[in-house]
Every structure is written in structure tokens, then in C-alpha cells.
Coordinates of C-alpha atoms in Angstrom, one line a residue:
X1 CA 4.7 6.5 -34.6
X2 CA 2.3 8.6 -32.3
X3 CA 0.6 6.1 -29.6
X4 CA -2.6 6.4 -27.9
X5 CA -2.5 7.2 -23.8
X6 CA -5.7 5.4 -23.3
X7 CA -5.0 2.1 -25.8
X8 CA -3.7 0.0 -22.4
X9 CA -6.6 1.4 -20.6
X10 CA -9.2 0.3 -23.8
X11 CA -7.6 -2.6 -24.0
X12 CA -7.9 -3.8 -20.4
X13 CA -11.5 -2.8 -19.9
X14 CA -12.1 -4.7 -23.3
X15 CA -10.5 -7.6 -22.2
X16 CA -12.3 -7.3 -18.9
X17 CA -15.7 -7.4 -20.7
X18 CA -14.9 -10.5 -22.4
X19 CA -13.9 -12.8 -19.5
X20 CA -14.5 -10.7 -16.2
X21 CA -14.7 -14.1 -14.4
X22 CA -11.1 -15.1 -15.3
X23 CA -9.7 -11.9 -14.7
X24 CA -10.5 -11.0 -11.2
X25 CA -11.6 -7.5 -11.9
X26 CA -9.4 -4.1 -12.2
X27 CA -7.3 -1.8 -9.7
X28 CA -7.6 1.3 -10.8
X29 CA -5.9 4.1 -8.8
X30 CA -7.2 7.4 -10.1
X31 CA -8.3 11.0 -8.3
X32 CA -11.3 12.4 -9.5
X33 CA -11.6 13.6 -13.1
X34 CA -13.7 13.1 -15.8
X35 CA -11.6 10.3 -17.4
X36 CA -12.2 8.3 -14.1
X37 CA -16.1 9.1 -14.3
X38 CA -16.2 8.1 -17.9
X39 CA -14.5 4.6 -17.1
X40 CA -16.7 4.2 -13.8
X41 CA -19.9 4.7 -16.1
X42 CA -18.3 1.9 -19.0
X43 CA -17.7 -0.5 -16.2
X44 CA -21.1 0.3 -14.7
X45 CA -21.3 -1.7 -11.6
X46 CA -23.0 -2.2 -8.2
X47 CA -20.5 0.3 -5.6
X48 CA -20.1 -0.8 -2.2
X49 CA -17.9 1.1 0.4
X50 CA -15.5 0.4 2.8
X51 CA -17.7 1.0 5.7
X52 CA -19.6 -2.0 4.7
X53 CA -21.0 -4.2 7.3
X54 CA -21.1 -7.6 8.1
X55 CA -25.3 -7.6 7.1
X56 CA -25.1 -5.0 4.5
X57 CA -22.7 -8.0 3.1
X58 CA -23.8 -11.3 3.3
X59 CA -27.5 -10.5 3.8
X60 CA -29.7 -11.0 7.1
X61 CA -33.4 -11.2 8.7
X62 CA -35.3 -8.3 7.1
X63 CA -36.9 -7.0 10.7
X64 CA -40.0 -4.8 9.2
X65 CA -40.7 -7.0 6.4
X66 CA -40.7 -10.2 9.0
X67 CA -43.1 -8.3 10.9
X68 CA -45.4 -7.6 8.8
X69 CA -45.1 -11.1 6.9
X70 CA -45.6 -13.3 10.1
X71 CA -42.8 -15.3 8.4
X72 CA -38.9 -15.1 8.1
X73 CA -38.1 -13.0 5.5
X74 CA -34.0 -12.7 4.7
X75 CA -32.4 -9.6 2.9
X76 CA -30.0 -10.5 0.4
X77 CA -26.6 -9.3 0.7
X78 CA -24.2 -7.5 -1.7
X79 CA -22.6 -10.9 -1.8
X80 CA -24.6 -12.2 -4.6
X81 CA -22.6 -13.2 -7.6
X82 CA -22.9 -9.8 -8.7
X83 CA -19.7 -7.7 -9.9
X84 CA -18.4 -5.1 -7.5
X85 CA -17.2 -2.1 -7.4
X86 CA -15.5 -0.5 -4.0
X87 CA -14.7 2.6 -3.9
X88 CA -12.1 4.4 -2.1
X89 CA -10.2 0.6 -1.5
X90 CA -7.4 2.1 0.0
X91 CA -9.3 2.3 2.6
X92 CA -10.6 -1.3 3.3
X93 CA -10.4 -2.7 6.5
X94 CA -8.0 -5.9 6.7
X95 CA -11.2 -7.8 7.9
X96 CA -13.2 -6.4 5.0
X97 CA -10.2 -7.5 2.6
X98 CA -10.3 -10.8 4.3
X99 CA -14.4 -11.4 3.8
X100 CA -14.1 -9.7 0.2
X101 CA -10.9 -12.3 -0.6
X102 CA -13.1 -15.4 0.6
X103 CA -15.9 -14.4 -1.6
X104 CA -13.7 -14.2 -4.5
X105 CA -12.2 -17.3 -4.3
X106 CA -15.5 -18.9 -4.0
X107 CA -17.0 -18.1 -6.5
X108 CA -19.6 -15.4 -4.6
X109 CA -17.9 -12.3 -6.1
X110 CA -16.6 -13.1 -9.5
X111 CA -15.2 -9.6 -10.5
X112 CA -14.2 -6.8 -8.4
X113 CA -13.0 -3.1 -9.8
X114 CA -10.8 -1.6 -6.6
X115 CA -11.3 2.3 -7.2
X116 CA -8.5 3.9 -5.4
X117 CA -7.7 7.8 -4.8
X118 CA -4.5 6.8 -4.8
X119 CA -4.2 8.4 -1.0
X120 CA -3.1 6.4 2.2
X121 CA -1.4 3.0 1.8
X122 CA -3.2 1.9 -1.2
X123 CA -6.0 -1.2 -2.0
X124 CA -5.2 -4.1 0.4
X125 CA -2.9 -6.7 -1.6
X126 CA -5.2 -9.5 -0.6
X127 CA -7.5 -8.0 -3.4
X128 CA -4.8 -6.4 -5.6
X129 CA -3.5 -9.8 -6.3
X130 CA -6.8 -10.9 -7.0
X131 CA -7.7 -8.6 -9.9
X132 CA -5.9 -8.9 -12.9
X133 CA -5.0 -5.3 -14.6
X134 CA -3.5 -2.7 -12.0
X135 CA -3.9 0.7 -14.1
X136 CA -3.3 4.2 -13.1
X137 CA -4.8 7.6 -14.6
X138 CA -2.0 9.2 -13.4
X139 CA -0.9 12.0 -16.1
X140 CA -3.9 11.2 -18.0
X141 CA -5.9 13.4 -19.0
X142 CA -9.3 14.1 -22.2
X143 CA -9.1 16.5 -24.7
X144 CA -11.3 19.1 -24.1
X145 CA -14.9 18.4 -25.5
X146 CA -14.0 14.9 -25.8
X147 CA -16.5 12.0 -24.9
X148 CA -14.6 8.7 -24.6
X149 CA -16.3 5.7 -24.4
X150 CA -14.9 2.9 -23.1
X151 CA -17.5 0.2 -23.9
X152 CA -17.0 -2.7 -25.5
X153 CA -19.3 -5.4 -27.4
X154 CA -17.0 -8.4 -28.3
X155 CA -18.4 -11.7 -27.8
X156 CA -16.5 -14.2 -25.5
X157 CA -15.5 -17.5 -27.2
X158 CA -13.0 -20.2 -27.7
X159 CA -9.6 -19.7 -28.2
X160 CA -6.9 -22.5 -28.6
X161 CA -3.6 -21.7 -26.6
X162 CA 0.0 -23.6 -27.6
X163 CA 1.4 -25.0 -24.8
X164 CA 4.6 -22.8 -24.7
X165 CA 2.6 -20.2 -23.7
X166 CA 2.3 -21.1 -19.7
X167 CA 5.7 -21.7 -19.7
X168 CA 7.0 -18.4 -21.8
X169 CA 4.5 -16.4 -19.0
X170 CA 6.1 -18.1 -16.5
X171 CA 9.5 -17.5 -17.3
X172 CA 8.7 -13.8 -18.0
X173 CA 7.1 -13.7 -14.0
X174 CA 10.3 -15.0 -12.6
X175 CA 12.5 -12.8 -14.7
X176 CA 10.2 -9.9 -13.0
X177 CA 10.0 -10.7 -9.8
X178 CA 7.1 -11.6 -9.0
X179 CA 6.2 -14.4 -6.9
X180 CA 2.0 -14.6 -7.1
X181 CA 1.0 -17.3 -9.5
X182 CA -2.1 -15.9 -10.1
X183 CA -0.6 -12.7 -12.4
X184 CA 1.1 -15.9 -14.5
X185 CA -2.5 -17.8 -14.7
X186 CA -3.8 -13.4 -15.3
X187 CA -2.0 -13.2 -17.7
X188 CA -2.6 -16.1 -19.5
X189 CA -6.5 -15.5 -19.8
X190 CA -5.8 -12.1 -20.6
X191 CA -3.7 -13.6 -23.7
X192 CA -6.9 -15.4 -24.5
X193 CA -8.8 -12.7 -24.3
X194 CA -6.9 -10.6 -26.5
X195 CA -6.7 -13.6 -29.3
X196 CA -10.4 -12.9 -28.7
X197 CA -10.7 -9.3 -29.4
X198 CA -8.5 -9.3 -32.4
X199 CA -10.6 -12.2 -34.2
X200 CA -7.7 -14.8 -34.0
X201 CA -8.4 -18.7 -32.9
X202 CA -5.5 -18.6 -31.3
X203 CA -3.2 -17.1 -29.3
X204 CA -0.2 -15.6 -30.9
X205 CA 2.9 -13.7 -29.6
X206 CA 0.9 -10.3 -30.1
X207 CA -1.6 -11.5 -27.7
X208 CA 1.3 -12.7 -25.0
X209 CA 2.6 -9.3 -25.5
X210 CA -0.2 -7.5 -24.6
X211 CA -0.5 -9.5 -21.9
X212 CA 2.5 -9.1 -20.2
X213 CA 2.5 -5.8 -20.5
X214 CA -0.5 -5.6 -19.2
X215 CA -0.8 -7.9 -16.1
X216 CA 3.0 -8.5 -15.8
X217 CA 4.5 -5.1 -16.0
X218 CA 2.4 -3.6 -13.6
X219 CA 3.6 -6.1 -10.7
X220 CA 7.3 -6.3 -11.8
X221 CA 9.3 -6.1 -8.5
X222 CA 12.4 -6.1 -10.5
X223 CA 13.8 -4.6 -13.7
X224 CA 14.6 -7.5 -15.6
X225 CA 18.5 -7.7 -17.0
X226 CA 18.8 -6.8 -20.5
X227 CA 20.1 -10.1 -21.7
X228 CA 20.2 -13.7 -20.5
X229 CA 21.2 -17.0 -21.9
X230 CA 18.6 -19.1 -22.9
X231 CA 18.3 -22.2 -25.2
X232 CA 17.0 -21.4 -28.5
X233 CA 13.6 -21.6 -29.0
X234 CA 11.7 -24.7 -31.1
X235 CA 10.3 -23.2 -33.6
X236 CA 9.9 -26.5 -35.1
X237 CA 7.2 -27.5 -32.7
X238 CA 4.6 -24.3 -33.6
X239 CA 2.1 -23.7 -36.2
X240 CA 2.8 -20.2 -38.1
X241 CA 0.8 -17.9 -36.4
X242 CA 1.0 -19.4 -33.1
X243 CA 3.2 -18.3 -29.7
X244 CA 7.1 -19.4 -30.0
X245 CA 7.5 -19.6 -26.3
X246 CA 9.3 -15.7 -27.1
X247 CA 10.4 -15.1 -23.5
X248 CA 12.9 -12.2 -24.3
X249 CA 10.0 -10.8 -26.4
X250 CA 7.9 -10.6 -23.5
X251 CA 10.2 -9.0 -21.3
X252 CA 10.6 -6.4 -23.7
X253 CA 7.4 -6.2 -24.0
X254 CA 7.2 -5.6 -20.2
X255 CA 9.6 -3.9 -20.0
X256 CA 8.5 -1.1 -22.5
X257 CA 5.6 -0.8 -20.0
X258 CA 7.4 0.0 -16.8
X259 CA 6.4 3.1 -15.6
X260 CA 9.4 5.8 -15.4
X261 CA 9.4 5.9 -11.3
X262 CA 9.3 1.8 -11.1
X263 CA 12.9 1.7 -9.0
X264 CA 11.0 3.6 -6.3
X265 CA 7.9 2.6 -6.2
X266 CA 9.0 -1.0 -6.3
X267 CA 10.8 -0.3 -3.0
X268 CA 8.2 1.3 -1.7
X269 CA 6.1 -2.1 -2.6
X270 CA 8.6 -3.9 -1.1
X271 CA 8.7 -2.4 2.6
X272 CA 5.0 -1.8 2.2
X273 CA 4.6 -6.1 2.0
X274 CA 7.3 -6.4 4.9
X275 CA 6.6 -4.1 6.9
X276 CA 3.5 -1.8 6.2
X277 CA 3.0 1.5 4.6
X278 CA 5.5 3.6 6.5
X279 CA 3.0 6.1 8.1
X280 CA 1.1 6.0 11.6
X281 CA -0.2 3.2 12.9
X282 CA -4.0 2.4 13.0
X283 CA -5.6 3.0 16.1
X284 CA -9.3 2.6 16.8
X285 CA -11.2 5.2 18.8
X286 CA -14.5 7.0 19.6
X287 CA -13.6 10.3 19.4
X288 CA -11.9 11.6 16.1
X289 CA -10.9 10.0 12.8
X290 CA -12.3 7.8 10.2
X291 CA -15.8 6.6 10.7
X292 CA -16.4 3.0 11.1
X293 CA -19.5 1.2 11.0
X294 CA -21.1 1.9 14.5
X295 CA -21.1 -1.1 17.2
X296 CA -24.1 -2.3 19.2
X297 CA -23.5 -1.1 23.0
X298 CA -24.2 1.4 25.9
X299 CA -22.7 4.4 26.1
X300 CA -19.7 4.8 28.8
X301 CA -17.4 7.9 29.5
X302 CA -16.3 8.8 26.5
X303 CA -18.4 7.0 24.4
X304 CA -20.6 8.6 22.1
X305 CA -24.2 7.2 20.6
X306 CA -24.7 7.4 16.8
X307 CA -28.5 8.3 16.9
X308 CA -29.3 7.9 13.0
X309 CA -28.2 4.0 13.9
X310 CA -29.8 3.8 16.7
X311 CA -33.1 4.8 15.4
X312 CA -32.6 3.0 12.6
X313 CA -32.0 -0.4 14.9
X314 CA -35.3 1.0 16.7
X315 CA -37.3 1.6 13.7
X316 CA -38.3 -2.1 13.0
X317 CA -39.8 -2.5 16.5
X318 CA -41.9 0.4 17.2
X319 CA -45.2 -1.6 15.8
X320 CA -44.2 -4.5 17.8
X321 CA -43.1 -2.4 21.3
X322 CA -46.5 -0.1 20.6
X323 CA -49.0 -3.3 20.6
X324 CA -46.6 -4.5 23.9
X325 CA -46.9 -1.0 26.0
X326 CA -50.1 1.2 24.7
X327 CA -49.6 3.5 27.3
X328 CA -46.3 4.5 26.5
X329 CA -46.4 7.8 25.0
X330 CA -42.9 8.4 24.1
X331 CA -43.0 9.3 20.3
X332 CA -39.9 6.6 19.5
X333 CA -39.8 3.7 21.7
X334 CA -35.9 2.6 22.3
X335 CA -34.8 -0.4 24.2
X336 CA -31.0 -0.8 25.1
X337 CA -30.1 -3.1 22.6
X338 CA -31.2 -0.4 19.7
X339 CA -28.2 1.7 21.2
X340 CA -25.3 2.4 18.8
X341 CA -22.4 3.7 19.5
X342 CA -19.7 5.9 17.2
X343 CA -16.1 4.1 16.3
X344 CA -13.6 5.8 14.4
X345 CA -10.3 4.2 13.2
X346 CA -7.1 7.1 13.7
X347 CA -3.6 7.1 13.0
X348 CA -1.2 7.7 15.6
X349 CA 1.2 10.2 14.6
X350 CA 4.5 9.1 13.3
X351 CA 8.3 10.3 14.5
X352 CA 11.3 10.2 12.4
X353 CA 14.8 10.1 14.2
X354 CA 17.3 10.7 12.2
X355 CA 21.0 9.8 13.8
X356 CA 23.8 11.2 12.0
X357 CA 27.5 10.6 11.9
X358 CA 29.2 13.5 12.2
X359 CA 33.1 12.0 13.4
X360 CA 36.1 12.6 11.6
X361 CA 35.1 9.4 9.1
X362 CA 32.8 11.1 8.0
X363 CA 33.0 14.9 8.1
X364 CA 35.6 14.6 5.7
X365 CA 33.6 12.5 3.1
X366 CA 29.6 13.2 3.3
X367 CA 29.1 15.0 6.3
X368 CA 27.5 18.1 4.1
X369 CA 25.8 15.7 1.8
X370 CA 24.5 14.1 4.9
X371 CA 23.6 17.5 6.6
X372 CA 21.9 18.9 3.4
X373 CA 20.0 15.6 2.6
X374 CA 18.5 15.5 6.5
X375 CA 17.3 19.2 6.0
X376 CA 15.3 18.0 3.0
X377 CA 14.2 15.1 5.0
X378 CA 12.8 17.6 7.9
X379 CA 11.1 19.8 5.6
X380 CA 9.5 16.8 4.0
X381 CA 8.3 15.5 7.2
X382 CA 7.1 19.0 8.6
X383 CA 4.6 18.7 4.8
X384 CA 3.3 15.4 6.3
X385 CA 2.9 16.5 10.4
X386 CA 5.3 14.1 10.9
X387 CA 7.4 14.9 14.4
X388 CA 11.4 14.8 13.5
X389 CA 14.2 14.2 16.0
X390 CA 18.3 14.8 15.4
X391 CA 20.8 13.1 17.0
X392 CA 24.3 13.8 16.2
X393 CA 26.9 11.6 17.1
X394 CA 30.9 12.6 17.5
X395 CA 33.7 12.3 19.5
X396 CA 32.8 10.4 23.0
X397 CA 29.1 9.8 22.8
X398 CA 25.8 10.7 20.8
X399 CA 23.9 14.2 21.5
X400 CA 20.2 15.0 21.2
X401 CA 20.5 18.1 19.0
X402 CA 16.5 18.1 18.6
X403 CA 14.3 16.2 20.6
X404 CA 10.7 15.1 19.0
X405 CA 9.4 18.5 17.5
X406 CA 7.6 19.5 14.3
X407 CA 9.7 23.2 15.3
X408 CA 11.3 22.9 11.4
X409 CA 13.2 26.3 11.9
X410 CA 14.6 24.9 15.2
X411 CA 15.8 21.4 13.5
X412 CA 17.3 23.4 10.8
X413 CA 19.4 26.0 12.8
X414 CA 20.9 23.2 15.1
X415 CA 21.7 21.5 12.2
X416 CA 23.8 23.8 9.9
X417 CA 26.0 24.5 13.2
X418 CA 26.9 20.8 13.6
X419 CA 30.9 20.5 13.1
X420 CA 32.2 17.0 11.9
X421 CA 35.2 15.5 13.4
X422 CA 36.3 13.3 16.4
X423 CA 35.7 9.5 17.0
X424 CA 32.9 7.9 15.8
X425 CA 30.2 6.7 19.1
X426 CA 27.8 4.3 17.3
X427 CA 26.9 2.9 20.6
X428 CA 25.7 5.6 22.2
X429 CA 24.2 7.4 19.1
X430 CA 21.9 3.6 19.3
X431 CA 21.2 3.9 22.7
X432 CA 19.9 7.4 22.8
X433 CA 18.0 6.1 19.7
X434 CA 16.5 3.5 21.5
X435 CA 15.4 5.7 24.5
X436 CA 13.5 8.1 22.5
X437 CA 11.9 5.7 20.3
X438 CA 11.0 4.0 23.5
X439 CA 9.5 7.2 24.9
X440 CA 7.8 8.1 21.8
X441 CA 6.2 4.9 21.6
X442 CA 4.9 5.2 25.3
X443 CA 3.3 9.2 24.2
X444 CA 1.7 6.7 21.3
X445 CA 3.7 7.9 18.2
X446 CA 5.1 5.4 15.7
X447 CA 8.8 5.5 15.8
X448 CA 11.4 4.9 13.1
X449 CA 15.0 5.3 12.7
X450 CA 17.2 6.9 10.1
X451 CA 20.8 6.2 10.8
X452 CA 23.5 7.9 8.3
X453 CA 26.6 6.4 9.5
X454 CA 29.6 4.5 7.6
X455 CA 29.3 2.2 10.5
X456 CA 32.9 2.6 11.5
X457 CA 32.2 3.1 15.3
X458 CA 35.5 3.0 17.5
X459 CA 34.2 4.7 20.6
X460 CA 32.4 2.6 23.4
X461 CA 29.9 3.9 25.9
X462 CA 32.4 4.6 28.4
X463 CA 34.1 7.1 26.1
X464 CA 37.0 4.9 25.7
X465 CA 38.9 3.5 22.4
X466 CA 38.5 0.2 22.8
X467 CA 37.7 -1.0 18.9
X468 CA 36.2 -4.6 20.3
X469 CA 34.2 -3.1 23.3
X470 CA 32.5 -0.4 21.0
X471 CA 31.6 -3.2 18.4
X472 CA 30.3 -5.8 20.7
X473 CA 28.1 -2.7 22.4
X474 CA 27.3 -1.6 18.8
X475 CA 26.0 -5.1 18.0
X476 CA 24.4 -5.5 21.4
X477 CA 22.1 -2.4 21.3
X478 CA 21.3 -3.0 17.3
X479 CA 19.7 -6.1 18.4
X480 CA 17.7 -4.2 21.2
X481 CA 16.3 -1.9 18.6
X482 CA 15.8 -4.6 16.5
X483 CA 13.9 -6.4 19.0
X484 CA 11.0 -3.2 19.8
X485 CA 10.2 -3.7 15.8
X486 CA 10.7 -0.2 14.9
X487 CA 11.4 0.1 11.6
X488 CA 14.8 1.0 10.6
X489 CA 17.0 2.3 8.2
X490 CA 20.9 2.0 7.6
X491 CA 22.0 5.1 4.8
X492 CA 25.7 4.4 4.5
X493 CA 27.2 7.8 3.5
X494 CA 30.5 6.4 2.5
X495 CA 32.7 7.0 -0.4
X496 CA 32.7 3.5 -0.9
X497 CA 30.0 0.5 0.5
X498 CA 31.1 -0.6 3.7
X499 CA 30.6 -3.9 4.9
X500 CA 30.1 -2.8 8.9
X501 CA 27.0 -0.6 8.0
X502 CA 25.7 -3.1 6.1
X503 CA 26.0 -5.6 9.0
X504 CA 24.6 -2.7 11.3
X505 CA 21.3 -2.8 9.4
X506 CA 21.2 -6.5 9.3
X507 CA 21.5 -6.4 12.9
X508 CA 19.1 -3.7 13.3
X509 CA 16.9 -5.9 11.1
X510 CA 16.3 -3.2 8.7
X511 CA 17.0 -2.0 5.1
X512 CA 20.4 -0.7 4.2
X513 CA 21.0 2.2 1.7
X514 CA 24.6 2.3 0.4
X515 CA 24.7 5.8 -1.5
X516 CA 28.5 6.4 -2.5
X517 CA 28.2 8.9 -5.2
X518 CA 24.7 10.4 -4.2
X519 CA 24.4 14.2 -3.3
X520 CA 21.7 16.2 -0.8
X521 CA 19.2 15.7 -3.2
X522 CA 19.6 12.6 -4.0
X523 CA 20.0 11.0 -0.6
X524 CA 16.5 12.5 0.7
X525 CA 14.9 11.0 -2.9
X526 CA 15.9 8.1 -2.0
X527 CA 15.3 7.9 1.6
X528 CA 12.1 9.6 1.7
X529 CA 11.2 6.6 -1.0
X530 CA 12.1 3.9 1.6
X531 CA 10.2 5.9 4.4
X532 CA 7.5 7.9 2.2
X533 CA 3.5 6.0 3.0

């Protein structure tokens, strides 16, 4: 049976017509293309971008028509109870997530569409889990000569909905993961809504299908196990044609919908919600990045004015300041609160140090698995200007083989004539880590740590043998890494899972990556998942 590439995307637009109030609106990642222009002209709603002000938002005194009223005259915001549409949401401000989240839950914005390039960290999650259908164009693509059209002209009504059906959503949520309540109460309207568009009076285990594959699916944080005990169901208690409360059905149904790449990119969701998106930190500045909506003030060293919104903050006073000063001949008259001035928002460039175990432990298990997996972890982080260190630790202490450098060549030669063998110095490999995230924190970079160890370390900072000196040093320095709140993370390049370099990343208060059977390849997939923005 051939299946249609677009029917989920039809589906949810339709869906979205008939109840756009109940379903929050759409996040739909997609570059540009013609497919994303023909679903931006179906949805056909007001854009507002990310740059948006505070005025431009909720409304404010309109200056020139006040004037020339002799009364107050206020502007009406985008804030309405109008759909939305924002384009490039990835990148929304946190405060313009924040105002745009209010407005939802009041009532103010009923439906938002999130159009997202699919670049940076993606749509703030205080909208994504506001919206009810999170689709991706990814790999689609028209026919040539092909018009779609995405419209849709069903008429909204009443729908009855058995009462297994919360519960069978419910269930299905849980078993994937996800903790948001509103994807379950999602999912149920968009059940109702596809009852709806299929002509049915009520809701039936085709239209809970659709819905969790829909709204579920897309969120699943988990892949749900294939089997699980559960009572049987009481079919006694449903009408034929209504929901049976089909839990496993859904999940299936679900699960047919996860998307190929789900393991990684739900643990990429998952260190994106604890601890960001992995890449530079945000910085605001005035000289270079990302414009930002320009801030009332006068112009200091370094400072620089934005002239078109300065005359633009001048323009409703010239009437006024001409009738005031006749004599003035200047052809603009600008007082010093019409003075703007630029702001752009930067990210601080991000260093990866990778520490690897090259003792005797080691080197004779995944030393060239480790070796080989770093150098495809340095050539991805060259691609993305990213600064690499290498710190190789053997025998009696740890040794800064590169320090911070985007020199790939450099990072690459040190690295194929590192020998394996010797004691294994954990301490001392964390304590140079720590000093050069330190310093790379002070020269404003945003640190993180890679540590490929099986977290055997034996040797203290001394150099000496002592087993119980080395561990209580280990332990003491993972919890003053832990404590700058560098991101960290424990690969542990043994044959077998070992239970010290899982503790090492608990201490470090990181994620831990046991990789037994993995080769170079596989270990940089992997890794550059965890650390990839």
C-alpha cells in the first residue's frame, strides 16, 4: 500500500482549521521551499517576528494621530485575538516566549503557527508545548509542476467522546514519556476533530489513532516497550463504533510515527530541557550579532545610535517642537529622549575539552576506538568554529596535548602519536580540566567537558599508588567541576559498563555514555548527539 508524504501534514492543517482554538496552533520546522510557502499561504495568517516589541505587541498611544486628534488615541497591538504566525521562532527571546505564553493562556492569542528554520536551538518550549501538532518538512519535497493545496472547508461541530478515551490517551502519554498534560488534553481535541472531518458523531479508535500519532508521537521522549501487561479491555461497556480504551493500539499507532533518528534527537531534547542547547551562550552587546529591538538612551563609548529609530521616535514631535521653537531651523528637530541606540544579542564561542584515558586499562581495550572517535569529534567541531582542547591522561598525571585551538591539523597529529599504557591519573586529568575550563570561561568561551575514561583511576596527584587517595581526590575535584556548571560528559570506553565511571559522571553532575561494543564512528555519533546544538 503506497502512502501519501503529505497525508499527516493535510491532516493536521485540517484539523487545525476545524478547532484552531483547542489546538494551540502548529510548530512547523521547515527551510525554505515551496512546500513551506504553499502551507504558509493555506494557513494564511497575520506574521509577527521575533524582534517584536513590547508596543508593536500589546498596542500603545498613537503619538501623530493624538496630535492631530487633541485626544488620546491608542494603537492596537498584535495582541488582539487574532491568529499568529512567528516566524523564524527559533529565535524568540525567552521574554518574548514568556509574553507570547501569557497571551495564550488567556485567551488573547488563541492559535499560534511557530515557523522554524530549523537552525539554532529551536522554538522556545514554552510555546512548543502550547501548540498541538509539531511537524517537520524535512525530506519533503512537490512533484514538479505540482500545486498543493492545503485548504480545508469542514465545518466544526459536535462530536460525542466515550469516556475511555482520556484515559486510553493518558496511558499512551505515560507509556511515551511525556510528562505535559496538555499533549494528552491535544490530543484528545485533535481526536474530536478528526471524528469531525471523517463525518462520524463520534469518536472512534481511527480518530484516537490519528491522534496519537499525530500529537503524541511527535513528543515521545521514550520508545515505548513492545509489550506490557494490561487488563483486558471492557468491551462490554462500548457502543460498536465507539473507542475501546485500545491503549496498545495507540502505541502502535505512535509508534509507527516515530521518526527514524528519534533515539537521538530525544537525547538531544532531553539535555536541551536540562541544560540548554549545547552551543554558546547568549550574550548581549552593541557591536556585532543579532539585532534586537533598539533601546531608548544616549550614546556612550561604544555605543552606537540606530538613526532610522531615532527619527522614527522624532517624527511624531516635529509639528509640536516646530509651533514650540519657530526659529529653529534645523530640518529634523531631535531631543535626547528620541535617541536610540543599537543592541545586538551574540553567542560566545564554545570550547570542547576532550580528556582521554590513555593508561594501560585502557590502551589495551578502546584506546584506538577512543583515539579515532575524538578525531571525528575535532573535525566536527572545527565545521562549527567551535575551539577543541586534548588532554591525555597516563601514567603519573594528566598532559595538555592541545590547548584551546581551532589548529585541526595540530589536534590531529598530537593525537595519532599518543601511546596507551601506564597508570591511570583521573585526578589530575580533572584538575587540568578544571583549570582550563576555568580560564576559558574568564576569555568568555562556554566550556564543556568530554571525559573518555573507564573511570578506574589508581594514581593520586602526588604521582603515588595510593587506590583510596586517588579516589577521594577523584571524587573531590568531580564535585569542583560540578560545582562551575559546565556541562559534562562521562563516555565510558570499557569492554563492559563500569560502575566507577558511572559514579564519576554522577559526581560530575553530568550525563554518562556507556559505549561497550561501539566503534570510532559510532562513539563520535553518539557523542556529537549529546553535545551537537
Amino acid at each position: 500500500m503506497t502512502t501519501d508524504p503529505f497525508t499527516p501534514l493535510r491532516t493536521a492543517l485540517a484539523l487545525l482549521s476545524i478547532d484552531p482554538a483547542g489546538l494551540g496552533g502548529l510548530w512547523l520546522r521547515a527551510r525554505h521551499s515551496p512546500l513551506r510557502s504553499a502551507v504558509i499561504d493555506a494557513l494564511a495568517l497575520r506574521r509577527m517576528p521575533p524582534t517584536v516589541d513590547d508596543e508593536q505587541l500589546f498596542g500603545g498611544l498613537d503619538v501623530a494621530a493624538t496630535l492631530a486628534g487633541s485626544k488620546p488615541v491608542r494603537r492596537q497591538g498584535l495582541l488582539d485575538g487574532t491568529p499568529l504566525m512567528l516566524t523564524m521562532a527559533e529565535r524568540t527571546p525567552p521574554a518574548l516566549a514568556g509574553r507570547l505564553a501569557a497571551a495564550m493562556d488567556a485567551g488573547t492569542l488563541p492559535t499560534l503557527v511557530l515557523l522554524d528554520e530549523g537552525e539554532e536551538d529551536g522554538a522556545p518550549a514554552a510555546l512548543t508545548d502550547r501548540v498541538a501538532f509539531h511537524l517537520s518538512l524535512d525530506g519533503l519535497r512537490l512533484p514538479p509542476g505540482v500545486e498543493p493545496d492545503f485548504s480545508s472547508s469542514v465545518t466544526p461541530g459536535e462530536v460525542e467522546t466515550p469516556p475511555a478515551a482520556l484515559e486510553a490517551l493518558t496511558i499512551t502519554a505515560a507509556r511515551l514519556g511525556i510528562d505535559s498534560p496538555r499533549a494528552v488534553l491535544f490530543a484528545l481535541r485533535a481526536a474530536r476533530a478528526h471524528a469531525i472531518h471523517a463525518g462520524r458523531a463520534t469518536v472512534t479508535d481511527d480518530d484516537m489513532a490519528a491522534a496519537a500519532a499525530l500529537v503524541l508521537a511527535p513528543r515521545a521522549m521514550i520508545v515505548p516497550d513492545e509489550q506490557v501487561d494490561a487488563p483486558p479491555p471492557e468491551q462490554a461497556e462500548n457502543r460498536p463504533g465507539e473507542a475501546t480504551a485500545p491503549e496498545e493500539m495507540l502505541v502502535e499507532a505512535a509508534r509507527a510515527a516515530l521518526p527514524p533518528d528519534l533515539a537521538e534527537r530525544m537525547a538531544l531534547a532531553r539535555r536541551r530541557a536540562a541544560k540548554g542547547s549545547g552551543a554558546g551562550a547568549r550574550r548581549h552587546g552593541n557591536r556585532r550579532g543579532r539585532p534586537l529591538a533598539p533601546r531608548p538612551g544616549t550614546p556612550r563609548s561604544g555605543d552606537r545610535l540606530d538613526l532610522i529609530a531615532t527619527l522614527r521616535a522624532a517624527a511624531p514631535w516635529q509639528r509640536l517642537r516646530r509651533t514650540a521653537s519657530p526659529d529653529d531651523t534645523r530640518p529634523v528637530l531631535i531631543a535626547r529622549e528620541d535617541l536610540r541606540l543599537k543592541r545586538f544579542e551574540d553567542r560566545s564561542d564554545r570550547l570542547l575539552v576532550f580528556a582521554v584515558d590513555a593508561s594501560g586499562s585502557t590502551a589495551l581495550a578502546r584506546l584506538a576506538e577512543a583515539k579515532g572517535a575524538v578525531e571525528l569529534l575535532l573535525a566536527a567541531a572545527y565545521a562549527k568554529r567551535d575551539h577543541v582542547a586534548l588532554i591525555a591522561f597516563r601514567g603519573k598525571e594528566a598532559e595538555m596535548l592541545l590547548p584551546p585551538t581551532r589548529a585541526l591539523v595540530q589536534a590531529k597529529r598530537r593525537l595519532a602519536v599518543l601511546p596507551g599504557g601506564g597508570g591511570t591519573p583521573l585526578a589530575s586529568a580533572l584538575a587540568l580540566a578544571h583549570e582550563t575550563l576555568d580560564a576559558a570561561e574568564r576569555r568568555g568561551l562556554s566550556p564543556g567537558l568530554v571525559l573518555m575514561t573507564d573511570g578506574k583511576g589508581n594514581v593520586a596527584l602526588d604521582g603515588g599508588t595510593d587506590r583510596a587517595a586517588a579516589t577521594a581526590e577523584t571524587e573531590r575535584l568531580a564535585r569542583t567541576v560540578a560545582a562551575t556548571g559546565h556541562p559534562a560528559l562521562v563516555v565510558d570506553t570499557a569492554s563492559r559498563p563500569q560502575p566507577g565511571a558511572r559514579q564519576l559522571a554522577q559526581l560530575l553532575e553530568g550525563e554518562y555514555l556507556p559505549l561497550p561494543r561501539a566503534d570510532a564512528t559510532r562513539l563520535a555519533s553518539t557523542i556529537t548527539t549529546a553535545l551537537a546544538p
